[in-house]
Amino acid sequence: MAQKRILLIIGGGIAAYKSLFLIRELAGRGIKSRVIITKGGTQFVTPLSAASLSGDTVYTDLWDLTAEAEMGHIELSRSADLIVVAPATADIMAKATQGIAGDLATTTLLATDKPVLYAPAMNVRMYEHPATQRNMAQLKSDGALFVGPDAGEMACGEFGEGRMAEPAAIADAIEAALNAAPRPLTGRRVVITAGPTREPIDPVRYLSNHSSGKQGYAIAEALEELGAHVTLISGPTALQTPDGVTRVDIETAQQMMDAVERALPADIFLGVAAVADWRPAQNGKVKIKKSGGGASDLKLVENPDILKSVCDHVKRPELVIGFAAETNDVLDHAKAKLARKGCDWIMANDVSGDVMGGDHNTMIWVTKDATEMWPKMRKADAAHRLSKKIAEYFE
Ligand code: C5P
């Protein structure tokens, strides 16, 4: 197996001295470290110490032309299997959350296509501050990994959470991250619609369909597992939000359309939702009475076609996937739909059986010049198979 290598960013905190032990700990486990030290970090540890322990050049300055000539900062950001930020200060995490790239460390974090592991270290109040907590939640939702912090006595004399994890614990987390299943969609943004929509007739009634949302949720989960940043725009379902997925709840097709607009841009769009094609023209504030005859002349107007709008959008994602639920001539309808909507792939399925609400699906993958019949399988398995295809597309 090729030797594993990490890029260690040492931030400006007293815990920086522990990162020197981390380099040694990793070397003992056969993992090489290449080191960047921030300006603040150099106040606590010297580049010479890090260079001696890592046996490699230590990088500190984005504008260092000699280093830039040897290895550009973009190349540096991709030269390792994993980026580790230890200590991860409140400042560096805030900048990474915002995509601010004013120095070598933050530029590297913005430019990398590799997973990032943060080992936070700071004063307990800084750690507990809503800004830091918000930033960490955002980084997690963007796919970052975390180890620590621990609780205990701090260098500043206060007591609480914020001590950087011990080098052995960080090394364990690094090994786990290096051995984890590959996440080929890291950094890719996905917007996916799922479930039914509800179109109100009056304050107590609505038009809807039997979609359970199971297939869409399973796909959202499978794509997240491959590292994608997934926004799931969901009609009413009884399902739990998959871990790591950002869910936006809507009821009507128009609300789904608006939520999709807000979630763009993205690399991948999947329209899995069973969007109601029509909605009642009037949606009065007063319940329609049986005696009034109001229901007998219920007028319907057409809903926006979300999938088509995404295909025609100025921010059209690179890969747009539609779903086609048919009860007859499935393949012919799917091919026609692919052309009509202008999407890249259609996942077609026959819903004449118990597909809606059931746990199994039989799908056909349809592109402009290929089709692939998939056998009947669990919706979760179909989701993994489709996610693998998407990852291959972006290879
Ligand atoms: O032919 P139909 O419009 O039902 O095609 C189904 C595909 O289009 C699905 O991917 C579905 O999510 C999407 N769709 C949509 N907006 C609509 C109707 C369907 O995005 N109003």
Coordinates of C-alpha atoms and ligand atoms in Angstrom, one line a residue:
M1 CA 0.0 0.0 0.0
A2 CA 1.3 3.5 -0.9
Q3 CA 2.5 5.5 2.1
K4 CA -0.2 7.7 3.5
R5 CA 0.5 11.4 3.9
I6 CA -1.3 14.2 5.7
L7 CA -1.0 17.9 5.3
L8 CA -0.9 19.3 8.9
I9 CA -2.0 22.9 9.4
I10 CA -0.7 24.2 12.7
G11 CA -2.8 27.2 13.8
G12 CA -2.0 29.9 16.4
G13 CA -2.8 28.5 19.8
I14 CA -0.8 27.2 22.8
A15 CA -1.8 23.7 21.8
A16 CA 0.5 24.0 18.8
Y17 CA 3.3 22.4 20.8
K18 CA 1.2 19.2 20.9
S19 CA 1.1 19.1 17.1
L20 CA 4.9 18.5 17.2
F21 CA 4.2 15.3 19.2
L22 CA 1.5 14.5 16.7
I23 CA 4.0 14.5 13.8
R24 CA 6.2 12.1 15.8
E25 CA 3.2 9.9 16.7
L26 CA 2.2 9.7 13.1
A27 CA 5.7 8.9 11.9
G28 CA 5.6 6.0 14.3
R29 CA 2.4 4.8 12.6
G30 CA 4.0 5.1 9.2
I31 CA 2.1 8.3 8.2
K32 CA 4.1 11.2 6.8
S33 CA 3.3 14.8 7.6
R34 CA 3.9 17.8 5.5
V35 CA 3.4 21.0 7.5
I36 CA 1.9 24.5 7.1
I37 CA 2.2 26.8 10.0
T38 CA 0.0 29.9 10.2
K39 CA 1.5 33.3 11.1
G40 CA 0.0 32.9 14.6
G41 CA 1.3 29.3 14.8
T42 CA 4.9 30.5 14.4
Q43 CA 4.5 32.4 17.6
F44 CA 4.2 29.0 19.4
V45 CA 6.3 26.6 17.4
T46 CA 9.1 27.2 14.9
P47 CA 9.2 26.0 11.3
L48 CA 12.6 24.5 12.1
S49 CA 11.1 22.2 14.8
A50 CA 8.3 21.0 12.5
A51 CA 10.8 20.5 9.6
S52 CA 13.1 18.5 11.8
L53 CA 10.3 16.2 12.9
S54 CA 8.6 15.9 9.6
G55 CA 11.7 15.6 7.5
D56 CA 10.1 17.9 4.9
T57 CA 9.9 21.5 3.9
V58 CA 7.6 23.5 6.1
Y59 CA 5.3 26.1 4.4
T60 CA 4.3 29.4 6.1
D61 CA 3.8 32.0 3.5
L62 CA 1.4 32.2 0.5
W63 CA 3.6 34.8 -1.1
D64 CA 6.8 32.8 -0.6
L65 CA 7.9 32.7 -4.3
T66 CA 10.6 30.1 -3.8
A67 CA 8.2 27.6 -2.2
E68 CA 5.5 28.6 -4.8
A69 CA 8.0 27.7 -7.6
E70 CA 8.7 24.4 -6.0
M71 CA 5.1 23.5 -5.3
G72 CA 2.2 25.8 -6.0
H73 CA -0.4 26.3 -3.2
I74 CA -3.0 24.4 -5.2
E75 CA -0.8 21.4 -5.7
L76 CA 0.2 21.6 -2.0
S77 CA -3.5 21.5 -1.0
R78 CA -3.9 18.2 -3.0
S79 CA -0.6 16.6 -2.2
A80 CA -1.9 14.7 0.8
D81 CA -4.6 12.1 1.5
L82 CA -6.1 14.2 4.3
I83 CA -5.7 17.7 5.7
V84 CA -5.5 18.0 9.4
V85 CA -6.0 21.4 11.2
A86 CA -4.4 21.1 14.7
P87 CA -4.9 23.3 16.6
A88 CA -8.0 24.5 14.8
T89 CA -8.5 27.9 16.3
A90 CA -11.9 29.8 16.3
D91 CA -10.4 32.1 13.7
I92 CA -9.3 29.5 11.2
M93 CA -12.6 27.7 11.4
A94 CA -14.6 31.0 11.0
K95 CA -12.5 31.8 7.9
A96 CA -12.9 28.3 6.5
T97 CA -16.7 28.5 7.0
Q98 CA -16.8 31.7 5.0
G99 CA -14.4 30.6 2.3
I100 CA -12.0 33.4 3.3
A101 CA -8.6 32.7 1.8
G102 CA -6.2 35.4 2.9
D103 CA -3.2 33.2 3.8
L104 CA -1.6 29.9 2.9
A105 CA -3.6 27.8 5.4
T106 CA -7.0 29.2 4.5
T107 CA -6.2 29.2 0.8
T108 CA -5.3 25.5 1.1
L109 CA -8.6 24.7 2.9
L110 CA -10.5 26.4 0.1
A111 CA -8.6 24.9 -2.7
T112 CA -8.4 21.3 -1.5
D113 CA -10.4 18.4 -2.9
K114 CA -9.4 16.2 0.1
P115 CA -11.2 15.5 3.4
V116 CA -10.4 17.9 6.3
L117 CA -10.1 16.9 9.9
Y118 CA -10.3 19.7 12.5
A119 CA -8.9 19.4 16.1
P120 CA -10.4 22.5 17.7
A121 CA -8.5 24.2 20.6
M122 CA -9.5 27.4 22.3
N123 CA -10.7 29.0 25.4
V124 CA -14.0 27.5 26.7
R125 CA -16.0 30.7 26.2
M126 CA -14.7 31.1 22.6
Y127 CA -15.6 27.4 22.1
E128 CA -19.1 27.8 23.5
H129 CA -19.8 31.0 21.7
P130 CA -22.7 30.6 19.2
A131 CA -20.5 31.9 16.4
T132 CA -18.0 29.1 16.9
Q133 CA -20.7 26.5 17.3
R134 CA -22.5 27.7 14.2
N135 CA -19.2 27.6 12.2
M136 CA -18.5 24.1 13.4
A137 CA -22.0 22.9 12.4
Q138 CA -21.6 24.5 9.0
L139 CA -18.2 22.8 8.5
K140 CA -19.6 19.5 9.5
S141 CA -22.5 19.9 7.1
D142 CA -19.9 20.7 4.4
G143 CA -18.3 17.3 5.1
A144 CA -15.5 18.2 7.5
L145 CA -14.5 15.8 10.3
F146 CA -13.8 16.7 13.9
V147 CA -11.8 15.2 16.8
G148 CA -12.2 16.7 20.3
P149 CA -12.0 19.1 21.9
D150 CA -11.6 17.6 25.4
A151 CA -12.7 19.2 28.6
G152 CA -10.3 20.1 31.4
E153 CA -8.0 22.8 32.7
M154 CA -6.9 25.2 30.1
A155 CA -3.6 27.1 29.6
C156 CA -5.5 30.3 30.4
G157 CA -6.5 29.0 33.8
E158 CA -10.1 28.5 33.0
F159 CA -11.8 25.1 33.1
G160 CA -14.1 23.5 30.5
E161 CA -14.3 22.3 26.9
G162 CA -11.8 23.6 24.5
R163 CA -8.5 21.6 25.1
M164 CA -7.1 20.1 22.0
A165 CA -7.5 16.3 21.8
E166 CA -4.3 14.5 22.8
P167 CA -1.9 13.6 19.9
A168 CA -2.7 9.8 20.2
A169 CA -6.4 10.5 19.9
I170 CA -5.9 12.8 16.9
A171 CA -3.6 10.1 15.3
D172 CA -6.4 7.6 15.9
A173 CA -8.9 9.9 14.1
I174 CA -6.5 10.4 11.3
E175 CA -6.0 6.7 10.8
A176 CA -9.8 6.2 10.9
A177 CA -10.3 8.9 8.3
L178 CA -7.5 7.5 6.1
N179 CA -9.0 4.0 6.2
A180 CA -12.6 5.2 5.7
A181 CA -14.5 4.2 2.6
P182 CA -13.7 6.6 -0.2
R183 CA -15.9 9.7 -0.5
P184 CA -15.6 10.5 -4.2
L185 CA -18.3 13.2 -4.1
T186 CA -16.6 15.3 -1.4
G187 CA -17.1 19.0 -2.3
R188 CA -20.0 18.3 -4.7
R189 CA -23.4 20.0 -4.1
V190 CA -26.6 18.0 -4.6
V191 CA -30.1 19.4 -4.6
I192 CA -32.8 16.7 -4.5
T193 CA -36.6 16.9 -4.3
A194 CA -38.6 14.1 -2.7
G195 CA -42.0 13.1 -1.5
P196 CA -45.4 14.3 -2.6
T197 CA -46.6 17.9 -2.8
R198 CA -49.9 19.1 -1.2
E199 CA -52.1 21.5 -3.1
P200 CA -54.7 23.2 -0.8
I201 CA -58.3 23.3 -1.9
D202 CA -59.5 25.1 1.2
P203 CA -58.2 25.4 4.7
V204 CA -58.9 21.7 5.5
R205 CA -58.5 19.8 2.2
Y206 CA -55.8 19.2 -0.3
L207 CA -54.8 17.4 -3.5
S208 CA -51.8 15.0 -3.2
N209 CA -50.5 11.6 -4.2
H210 CA -49.2 8.4 -2.6
S211 CA -45.5 9.2 -2.8
S212 CA -43.8 8.1 0.5
G213 CA -40.5 9.9 -0.2
K214 CA -38.6 6.6 0.5
Q215 CA -36.7 6.5 -2.8
G216 CA -35.6 10.2 -2.6
Y217 CA -34.5 10.0 1.0
A218 CA -32.5 6.8 0.3
I219 CA -30.7 8.6 -2.6
A220 CA -30.1 11.6 -0.4
E221 CA -28.5 9.4 2.2
A222 CA -26.4 7.4 -0.3
L223 CA -25.0 10.6 -1.9
E224 CA -24.2 12.0 1.5
E225 CA -22.3 8.8 2.4
L226 CA -20.2 9.4 -0.7
G227 CA -19.2 12.8 0.6
A228 CA -21.7 15.1 -1.2
H229 CA -23.3 18.1 0.4
V230 CA -27.0 17.3 0.1
T231 CA -30.0 19.6 0.3
L232 CA -33.2 17.6 0.4
I233 CA -36.3 19.5 -0.5
S234 CA -39.1 17.5 0.9
G235 CA -42.9 17.4 0.7
P236 CA -44.7 16.0 3.8
T237 CA -43.4 12.5 4.6
A238 CA -43.1 10.3 7.7
L239 CA -39.4 9.8 7.2
Q240 CA -36.4 10.8 9.3
T241 CA -33.8 13.2 7.8
P242 CA -30.7 11.2 6.9
D243 CA -27.6 12.1 8.9
G244 CA -25.6 15.0 7.5
V245 CA -28.4 16.0 5.0
T246 CA -29.9 19.5 5.1
R247 CA -33.6 19.2 4.8
V248 CA -36.0 21.9 3.7
D249 CA -39.7 21.2 4.3
I250 CA -42.3 22.5 1.8
E251 CA -45.9 21.6 1.0
T252 CA -46.9 22.9 -2.4
A253 CA -45.2 22.6 -5.8
Q254 CA -44.7 26.4 -5.9
Q255 CA -42.9 26.3 -2.5
M256 CA -40.8 23.4 -3.8
M257 CA -39.9 25.5 -6.9
D258 CA -38.9 28.4 -4.6
A259 CA -36.8 26.2 -2.3
V260 CA -35.0 24.7 -5.3
E261 CA -34.2 28.2 -6.6
R262 CA -32.7 29.2 -3.3
A263 CA -30.7 26.0 -3.1
L264 CA -28.9 26.5 -6.4
P265 CA -26.2 26.5 -7.6
A266 CA -25.4 22.8 -7.4
D267 CA -23.4 20.2 -9.3
I268 CA -26.2 17.7 -9.3
F269 CA -30.0 18.0 -9.3
L270 CA -32.3 15.0 -8.8
G271 CA -36.1 15.5 -9.2
V272 CA -37.4 12.5 -7.3
A273 CA -40.5 14.2 -5.9
A274 CA -44.0 13.3 -7.2
V275 CA -44.9 16.9 -7.9
A276 CA -48.6 17.5 -8.3
D277 CA -49.1 18.7 -11.9
W278 CA -52.2 20.7 -11.0
R279 CA -53.4 22.8 -8.1
P280 CA -56.8 24.3 -7.4
A281 CA -57.2 27.7 -9.0
Q282 CA -58.8 29.1 -5.9
N283 CA -57.5 28.3 -2.4
G284 CA -60.1 30.2 -0.3
K285 CA -59.7 31.0 3.4
V286 CA -63.2 29.5 4.0
K287 CA -64.1 25.8 4.0
I288 CA -66.1 24.8 0.9
K289 CA -69.6 23.7 2.0
K290 CA -71.3 20.6 0.7
S291 CA -74.5 22.6 0.2
G292 CA -72.8 25.4 -1.7
G293 CA -71.8 23.2 -4.7
G294 CA -68.3 24.7 -4.5
A295 CA -66.5 21.4 -5.0
S296 CA -68.4 20.5 -8.1
D297 CA -66.7 23.2 -10.1
L298 CA -63.2 22.9 -8.7
K299 CA -60.9 24.5 -11.3
L300 CA -57.3 23.4 -11.6
V301 CA -54.3 25.4 -12.9
E302 CA -51.0 23.9 -13.9
N303 CA -48.1 23.9 -11.5
P304 CA -44.5 25.0 -12.4
D305 CA -42.5 22.1 -13.9
I306 CA -39.5 22.1 -11.5
L307 CA -37.4 19.7 -13.4
K308 CA -37.8 21.6 -16.7
S309 CA -37.1 24.9 -15.0
V310 CA -33.8 23.5 -13.5
C311 CA -32.8 22.2 -17.0
D312 CA -33.4 25.6 -18.5
H313 CA -31.9 27.5 -15.6
V314 CA -28.9 29.9 -16.0
K315 CA -27.4 28.0 -13.0
R316 CA -28.2 24.6 -14.6
P317 CA -26.3 21.9 -12.6
E318 CA -23.9 19.8 -14.6
L319 CA -25.9 16.6 -14.1
V320 CA -29.7 16.8 -14.0
I321 CA -31.6 13.6 -13.3
G322 CA -35.3 13.2 -13.6
F323 CA -37.6 10.4 -12.5
A324 CA -40.4 9.0 -14.4
A325 CA -43.1 7.0 -12.8
E326 CA -45.2 5.2 -15.4
T327 CA -47.8 2.5 -15.5
N328 CA -47.2 1.5 -19.2
D329 CA -44.7 1.8 -22.0
V330 CA -42.1 2.8 -19.4
L331 CA -39.1 3.0 -21.6
D332 CA -40.8 4.9 -24.5
H333 CA -42.2 7.5 -22.1
A334 CA -38.8 7.8 -20.3
K335 CA -37.0 8.6 -23.6
A336 CA -39.6 11.1 -24.6
K337 CA -39.4 12.7 -21.1
L338 CA -35.6 13.0 -21.3
A339 CA -35.9 15.0 -24.5
R340 CA -38.9 17.1 -23.4
K341 CA -37.4 18.1 -20.1
G342 CA -33.8 18.5 -21.3
C343 CA -32.3 16.5 -18.5
D344 CA -29.2 14.2 -18.7
W345 CA -30.6 11.0 -17.2
I346 CA -34.0 9.6 -16.5
M347 CA -34.6 7.0 -13.9
A348 CA -37.8 5.3 -15.0
N349 CA -39.9 3.0 -13.0
D350 CA -43.1 1.1 -13.4
V351 CA -45.5 2.1 -10.6
S352 CA -48.3 -0.2 -11.6
G353 CA -47.4 -2.5 -8.7
D354 CA -46.7 -1.5 -5.0
V355 CA -43.8 0.8 -5.8
M356 CA -45.4 3.9 -4.3
G357 CA -44.9 3.5 -0.5
G358 CA -43.2 0.1 -0.9
D359 CA -39.6 -0.8 -0.1
H360 CA -38.6 -2.1 -3.6
N361 CA -38.2 -0.6 -7.0
T362 CA -37.4 -1.8 -10.5
M363 CA -35.7 1.0 -12.4
I364 CA -34.4 1.7 -15.9
W365 CA -31.4 4.1 -16.2
V366 CA -31.9 6.1 -19.4
T367 CA -29.5 8.5 -21.1
K368 CA -29.5 10.0 -24.6
D369 CA -27.7 7.0 -26.0
A370 CA -27.9 4.2 -23.4
T371 CA -30.4 2.3 -21.3
E372 CA -29.8 -0.1 -18.5
M373 CA -32.5 -2.3 -16.9
W374 CA -31.9 -2.8 -13.2
P375 CA -33.5 -5.8 -11.5
K376 CA -36.0 -5.4 -8.7
M377 CA -34.1 -4.4 -5.6
R378 CA -34.6 -2.6 -2.3
K379 CA -34.9 1.2 -2.7
A380 CA -31.7 1.6 -0.6
D381 CA -29.8 -0.6 -3.0
A382 CA -31.1 1.3 -6.0
A383 CA -30.0 4.5 -4.3
H384 CA -26.5 3.1 -3.8
R385 CA -26.3 1.9 -7.4
L386 CA -27.4 5.3 -8.7
S387 CA -25.0 7.2 -6.4
K388 CA -22.1 5.0 -7.7
K389 CA -23.1 5.9 -11.2
I390 CA -23.1 9.6 -10.3
A391 CA -19.7 9.3 -8.7
E392 CA -18.3 7.6 -11.8
Y393 CA -19.7 10.4 -13.9
F394 CA -17.7 12.9 -11.9
E395 CA -14.5 10.8 -11.8
Ligands
C5P1 O1 -43.8 13.7 -16.7 P1 -43.6 14.3 -15.3 O2 -43.6 15.8 -15.3 O3 -44.4 13.7 -14.3 O4 -42.0 13.9 -15.0 C1 -41.6 13.5 -13.8 C2 -40.3 14.1 -13.4 O5 -40.5 15.5 -13.4 C3 -39.9 13.8 -12.0 O6 -38.4 13.9 -12.0 C4 -40.5 14.9 -11.2 O7 -39.8 15.1 -9.9 C5 -40.4 16.1 -12.1 N1 -41.5 17.1 -12.0 C6 -41.2 18.3 -11.5 N2 -42.2 19.3 -11.5 C7 -43.4 19.0 -11.9 C8 -43.7 17.7 -12.3 C9 -42.7 16.8 -12.4 O8 -40.0 18.6 -11.2 N3 -44.3 19.9 -11.8

